[in-house]
């Protein structure tokens, strides 16, 4: 366990050493991390651990994502700055803040109201005003704001929710952890005029995507859950 009593030292180490050692080279991504103090997104009691490259509990059985995973996802999306992005699973809002520095507009959805309610004040405090948040089941997406240039799903799903594919523009990319045979694979989905391409990136461990087109129940698995919807 690494603890930093001074957040600035922790953040410097995260951006200067930990992320580059994990293969993160995209300068825009590193610069976004430099601008988001992660200790503001966890409980004060966990503040000293905020700059570890680890997922940490945020209550309600959920976690703030591991920084290197968020960086890997952002790098894989090859964001240029003009994009409109849909994020499913705001959680603490940390990844939302990173994305907000990388693109033009972020639309983020969270199903657990008390978590979602914390996101806006945190982002506001950091001066980030290009984010809209909606509480609800993100497996339906945000149809009135579609199409999106990119979709980031921050929770593990048995399938690619069809609404999210529909709301992605042609040529747009989605990153989603898909559960196959009991283990999760971070998957990049690219929308083509005639369907989708799926590229497996890495193994991963996310909390469950719970919703109509994800897992129907947080603790129980259904027999048909490996079917692909799209
Ligand atoms: N990236 C976030 C952590 C996400 S944890 C961070 O950096 O803090 C995954 C989140 O997805 C949890 O908060 C969980 O409540 C949420 N979630 C799960 N299923 C969802 C759904 N169908 N719609 C919206 N949010 C969902």
Short mmCIF file of C-alpha atoms and ligand atoms in Angstrom, two decimals:
data_model
loop_
_atom_site.label_atom_id
_atom_site.label_comp_id
_atom_site.label_asym_id
_atom_site.label_seq_id
_atom_site.Cartn_x
_atom_site.Cartn_y
_atom_site.Cartn_z
CA UNK A 1 0.00 0.00 0.00
CA UNK A 2 1.39 3.42 -0.96
CA UNK A 3 0.17 6.42 0.98
CA UNK A 4 0.86 10.03 0.20
CA UNK A 5 0.21 12.60 2.89
CA UNK A 6 0.63 15.28 0.25
CA UNK A 7 -1.80 14.89 -2.68
CA UNK A 8 0.47 16.88 -4.99
CA UNK A 9 3.29 14.37 -4.56
CA UNK A 10 0.89 11.48 -5.13
CA UNK A 11 -0.53 13.05 -8.29
CA UNK A 12 2.96 13.79 -9.63
CA UNK A 13 4.00 10.18 -9.12
CA UNK A 14 0.81 8.88 -10.72
CA UNK A 15 1.22 11.00 -13.86
CA UNK A 16 5.02 10.99 -14.07
CA UNK A 17 5.75 7.37 -13.14
CA UNK A 18 2.83 5.00 -12.65
CA UNK A 19 0.82 5.76 -15.81
CA UNK A 20 3.84 5.91 -18.18
CA UNK A 21 5.05 2.58 -16.71
CA UNK A 22 1.64 1.13 -17.66
CA UNK A 23 2.09 2.19 -21.29
CA UNK A 24 0.22 5.50 -21.19
CA UNK A 25 2.02 7.85 -23.57
CA UNK A 26 -0.78 10.05 -24.95
CA UNK A 27 0.21 13.54 -23.75
CA UNK A 28 -3.39 14.77 -23.77
CA UNK A 29 -4.42 11.88 -21.51
CA UNK A 30 -1.53 12.48 -19.10
CA UNK A 31 -2.30 16.18 -19.01
CA UNK A 32 -5.97 15.47 -18.18
CA UNK A 33 -4.87 13.30 -15.24
CA UNK A 34 -2.56 16.07 -14.05
CA UNK A 35 -5.58 18.38 -13.81
CA UNK A 36 -7.90 16.12 -11.78
CA UNK A 37 -7.17 15.67 -8.05
CA UNK A 38 -8.39 12.11 -7.39
CA UNK A 39 -8.55 12.60 -3.62
CA UNK A 40 -11.57 14.87 -4.17
CA UNK A 41 -13.52 11.88 -5.54
CA UNK A 42 -13.14 9.50 -2.57
CA UNK A 43 -14.16 9.61 1.06
CA UNK A 44 -11.83 11.69 3.21
CA UNK A 45 -10.83 8.55 5.11
CA UNK A 46 -9.41 7.11 1.86
CA UNK A 47 -7.73 10.34 0.79
CA UNK A 48 -4.23 9.06 1.54
CA UNK A 49 -4.76 6.13 -0.81
CA UNK A 50 -6.22 8.19 -3.65
CA UNK A 51 -3.05 8.13 -5.78
CA UNK A 52 -2.55 4.38 -5.65
CA UNK A 53 -3.23 2.70 -8.96
CA UNK A 54 -6.16 0.84 -7.42
CA UNK A 55 -9.94 0.78 -7.44
CA UNK A 56 -11.28 2.03 -4.08
CA UNK A 57 -14.74 1.72 -2.49
CA UNK A 58 -17.15 4.64 -2.96
CA UNK A 59 -20.14 3.11 -1.15
CA UNK A 60 -23.26 1.27 -2.40
CA UNK A 61 -21.03 -1.67 -3.39
CA UNK A 62 -19.36 0.41 -6.15
CA UNK A 63 -15.77 1.51 -6.76
CA UNK A 64 -13.84 4.39 -8.27
CA UNK A 65 -11.96 2.94 -11.25
CA UNK A 66 -8.24 2.26 -11.25
CA UNK A 67 -6.43 5.25 -12.81
CA UNK A 68 -4.42 3.13 -15.27
CA UNK A 69 -7.65 1.52 -16.53
CA UNK A 70 -9.28 4.91 -17.14
CA UNK A 71 -6.10 6.11 -18.87
CA UNK A 72 -5.98 2.98 -21.02
CA UNK A 73 -9.62 3.46 -22.05
CA UNK A 74 -9.09 7.15 -22.85
CA UNK A 75 -5.98 6.33 -24.88
CA UNK A 76 -7.78 3.56 -26.79
CA UNK A 77 -10.50 6.03 -27.85
CA UNK A 78 -7.89 8.31 -29.51
CA UNK A 79 -9.86 11.40 -28.51
CA UNK A 80 -9.04 14.62 -30.37
CA UNK A 81 -11.01 17.20 -28.38
CA UNK A 82 -14.11 17.85 -30.50
CA UNK A 83 -16.06 14.77 -29.40
CA UNK A 84 -19.41 14.31 -27.73
CA UNK A 85 -19.09 11.33 -25.38
CA UNK A 86 -21.62 9.22 -23.50
CA UNK A 87 -20.38 7.64 -20.26
CA UNK A 88 -22.42 4.90 -18.58
CA UNK A 89 -21.68 4.54 -14.85
CA UNK A 90 -20.54 7.90 -13.44
CA UNK A 91 -19.65 6.38 -10.05
CA UNK A 92 -17.53 8.95 -8.23
CA UNK A 93 -17.32 11.20 -11.30
CA UNK A 94 -13.53 10.83 -11.52
CA UNK A 95 -13.48 9.35 -15.03
CA UNK A 96 -16.14 11.90 -16.00
CA UNK A 97 -13.75 14.68 -14.97
CA UNK A 98 -10.88 13.14 -16.96
CA UNK A 99 -13.12 12.83 -20.04
CA UNK A 100 -14.36 16.39 -19.58
CA UNK A 101 -10.78 17.59 -20.05
CA UNK A 102 -10.36 15.49 -23.19
CA UNK A 103 -13.52 16.19 -25.19
CA UNK A 104 -16.08 18.88 -25.92
CA UNK A 105 -19.13 17.47 -24.09
CA UNK A 106 -19.67 14.56 -21.72
CA UNK A 107 -23.09 13.05 -21.03
CA UNK A 108 -22.87 10.73 -18.05
CA UNK A 109 -25.47 8.37 -16.55
CA UNK A 110 -25.57 6.76 -13.11
CA UNK A 111 -28.28 4.43 -11.76
CA UNK A 112 -27.57 4.98 -8.04
CA UNK A 113 -29.02 8.38 -7.19
CA UNK A 114 -26.88 9.29 -4.13
CA UNK A 115 -23.72 8.60 -6.19
CA UNK A 116 -25.00 10.57 -9.17
CA UNK A 117 -25.98 13.49 -6.94
CA UNK A 118 -22.37 13.89 -5.76
CA UNK A 119 -20.95 14.16 -9.26
CA UNK A 120 -22.14 17.59 -10.31
CA UNK A 121 -20.86 19.50 -7.19
CA UNK A 122 -17.47 17.79 -7.54
CA UNK A 123 -17.12 18.76 -11.19
CA UNK A 124 -18.42 22.26 -10.53
CA UNK A 125 -15.76 22.73 -7.85
CA UNK A 126 -13.13 21.87 -10.46
CA UNK A 127 -14.63 24.40 -12.87
CA UNK A 128 -15.84 21.75 -15.32
CA UNK A 129 -19.04 22.92 -17.00
CA UNK A 130 -19.15 20.72 -20.13
CA UNK A 131 -20.83 17.76 -18.42
CA UNK A 132 -24.50 16.78 -18.15
CA UNK A 133 -25.59 14.04 -15.78
CA UNK A 134 -28.73 11.93 -15.76
CA UNK A 135 -29.82 9.45 -13.10
CA UNK A 136 -31.23 6.26 -14.57
CA UNK A 137 -30.56 3.01 -16.37
CA UNK A 138 -27.76 3.78 -18.81
CA UNK A 139 -28.36 0.65 -20.86
CA UNK A 140 -31.07 2.70 -22.63
CA UNK A 141 -28.50 5.39 -23.39
CA UNK A 142 -29.42 9.06 -23.83
CA UNK A 143 -31.40 9.06 -27.10
CA UNK A 144 -32.19 12.77 -27.27
CA UNK A 145 -28.46 13.61 -27.30
CA UNK A 146 -27.44 10.95 -29.85
CA UNK A 147 -25.42 10.39 -31.95
CA UNK A 148 -22.25 10.19 -29.84
CA UNK A 149 -18.70 10.04 -31.17
CA UNK A 150 -17.72 7.67 -28.37
CA UNK A 151 -19.38 5.65 -25.61
CA UNK A 152 -17.55 4.55 -22.47
CA UNK A 153 -19.21 1.88 -20.37
CA UNK A 154 -17.69 1.69 -16.88
CA UNK A 155 -19.37 -1.50 -15.70
CA UNK A 156 -19.16 -5.11 -16.87
CA UNK A 157 -21.94 -6.28 -19.18
CA UNK A 158 -23.03 -9.65 -20.53
CA UNK A 159 -23.62 -8.04 -23.94
CA UNK A 160 -23.27 -4.86 -25.97
CA UNK A 161 -26.54 -3.00 -25.23
CA UNK A 162 -28.23 -2.42 -28.59
CA UNK A 163 -29.44 1.10 -27.70
CA UNK A 164 -25.86 2.18 -27.12
CA UNK A 165 -24.83 0.91 -30.55
CA UNK A 166 -27.80 2.70 -32.11
CA UNK A 167 -26.75 5.96 -30.43
CA UNK A 168 -23.14 5.71 -31.64
CA UNK A 169 -22.37 7.50 -34.89
CA UNK A 170 -20.99 5.43 -37.76
CA UNK A 171 -17.21 5.33 -37.27
CA UNK A 172 -17.69 5.96 -33.53
CA UNK A 173 -16.03 3.82 -30.86
CA UNK A 174 -17.32 2.23 -27.69
CA UNK A 175 -15.23 0.74 -24.91
CA UNK A 176 -17.12 -1.79 -22.81
CA UNK A 177 -16.08 -4.55 -20.39
CA UNK A 178 -17.83 -7.70 -21.67
CA UNK A 179 -18.21 -10.78 -19.55
CA UNK A 180 -17.34 -14.00 -21.35
CA UNK A 181 -17.23 -17.36 -19.53
CA UNK A 182 -17.10 -15.68 -16.11
CA UNK A 183 -14.23 -13.29 -16.84
CA UNK A 184 -14.31 -9.76 -18.20
CA UNK A 185 -12.61 -8.52 -21.36
CA UNK A 186 -12.25 -4.86 -22.08
CA UNK A 187 -13.60 -4.62 -25.61
CA UNK A 188 -13.45 -1.92 -28.24
CA UNK A 189 -16.50 -1.80 -30.49
CA UNK A 190 -16.38 0.21 -33.71
CA UNK A 191 -19.65 1.00 -35.50
CA UNK A 192 -19.51 0.34 -39.26
CA UNK A 193 -22.22 1.13 -41.83
CA UNK A 194 -23.08 -2.55 -41.95
CA UNK A 195 -22.60 -3.63 -38.33
CA UNK A 196 -19.94 -3.59 -35.63
CA UNK A 197 -16.32 -4.69 -35.27
CA UNK A 198 -15.26 -6.02 -31.89
CA UNK A 199 -11.64 -5.93 -30.75
CA UNK A 200 -10.65 -7.49 -27.44
CA UNK A 201 -8.17 -5.29 -25.61
CA UNK A 202 -7.36 -6.79 -22.23
CA UNK A 203 -8.78 -8.65 -19.27
CA UNK A 204 -10.36 -6.40 -16.64
CA UNK A 205 -12.46 -6.30 -13.48
CA UNK A 206 -15.40 -3.87 -13.25
CA UNK A 207 -18.54 -3.87 -11.11
CA UNK A 208 -21.66 -5.08 -12.90
CA UNK A 209 -23.71 -3.10 -15.39
CA UNK A 210 -27.16 -3.52 -13.87
CA UNK A 211 -30.12 -2.72 -16.09
CA UNK A 212 -32.60 -3.79 -18.71
CA UNK A 213 -29.87 -4.57 -21.28
CA UNK A 214 -27.12 -5.44 -18.78
CA UNK A 215 -27.44 -7.80 -15.83
CA UNK A 216 -31.05 -7.83 -14.71
CA UNK A 217 -30.10 -8.26 -11.06
CA UNK A 218 -26.96 -7.17 -9.22
CA UNK A 219 -26.33 -10.58 -7.66
CA UNK A 220 -28.03 -13.16 -9.87
CA UNK A 221 -26.94 -14.26 -13.34
CA UNK A 222 -29.36 -15.39 -16.00
CA UNK A 223 -28.81 -18.32 -18.28
CA UNK A 224 -29.06 -16.25 -21.45
CA UNK A 225 -26.67 -13.57 -20.28
CA UNK A 226 -23.95 -14.39 -22.76
CA UNK A 227 -26.13 -13.60 -25.76
CA UNK A 228 -25.10 -10.59 -27.82
CA UNK A 229 -27.93 -8.19 -28.47
CA UNK A 230 -26.60 -6.31 -31.44
N1 LIG B 1 -15.56 5.20 -13.60
C1 LIG B 1 -16.19 5.45 -12.31
C2 LIG B 1 -16.53 4.19 -11.59
C3 LIG B 1 -17.62 3.45 -12.18
S1 LIG B 1 -18.17 2.13 -11.16
C4 LIG B 1 -15.28 6.27 -11.44
O1 LIG B 1 -14.20 6.63 -11.87
O2 LIG B 1 -15.66 6.56 -10.31
C5 LIG B 1 -19.54 1.70 -12.16
C6 LIG B 1 -20.74 2.54 -11.93
O3 LIG B 1 -21.70 2.12 -12.87
C7 LIG B 1 -21.37 2.36 -10.55
O4 LIG B 1 -21.48 3.60 -9.92
C8 LIG B 1 -22.74 1.76 -10.86
O5 LIG B 1 -23.76 2.20 -10.00
C9 LIG B 1 -22.97 2.25 -12.28
N2 LIG B 1 -23.93 1.47 -13.06
C10 LIG B 1 -24.10 0.13 -13.10
N3 LIG B 1 -25.08 -0.18 -13.96
C11 LIG B 1 -25.56 0.99 -14.47
C12 LIG B 1 -26.57 1.34 -15.42
N4 LIG B 1 -27.34 0.42 -16.02
N5 LIG B 1 -26.77 2.64 -15.70
C13 LIG B 1 -26.03 3.62 -15.11
N6 LIG B 1 -25.05 3.34 -14.22
C14 LIG B 1 -24.82 2.05 -13.90
#
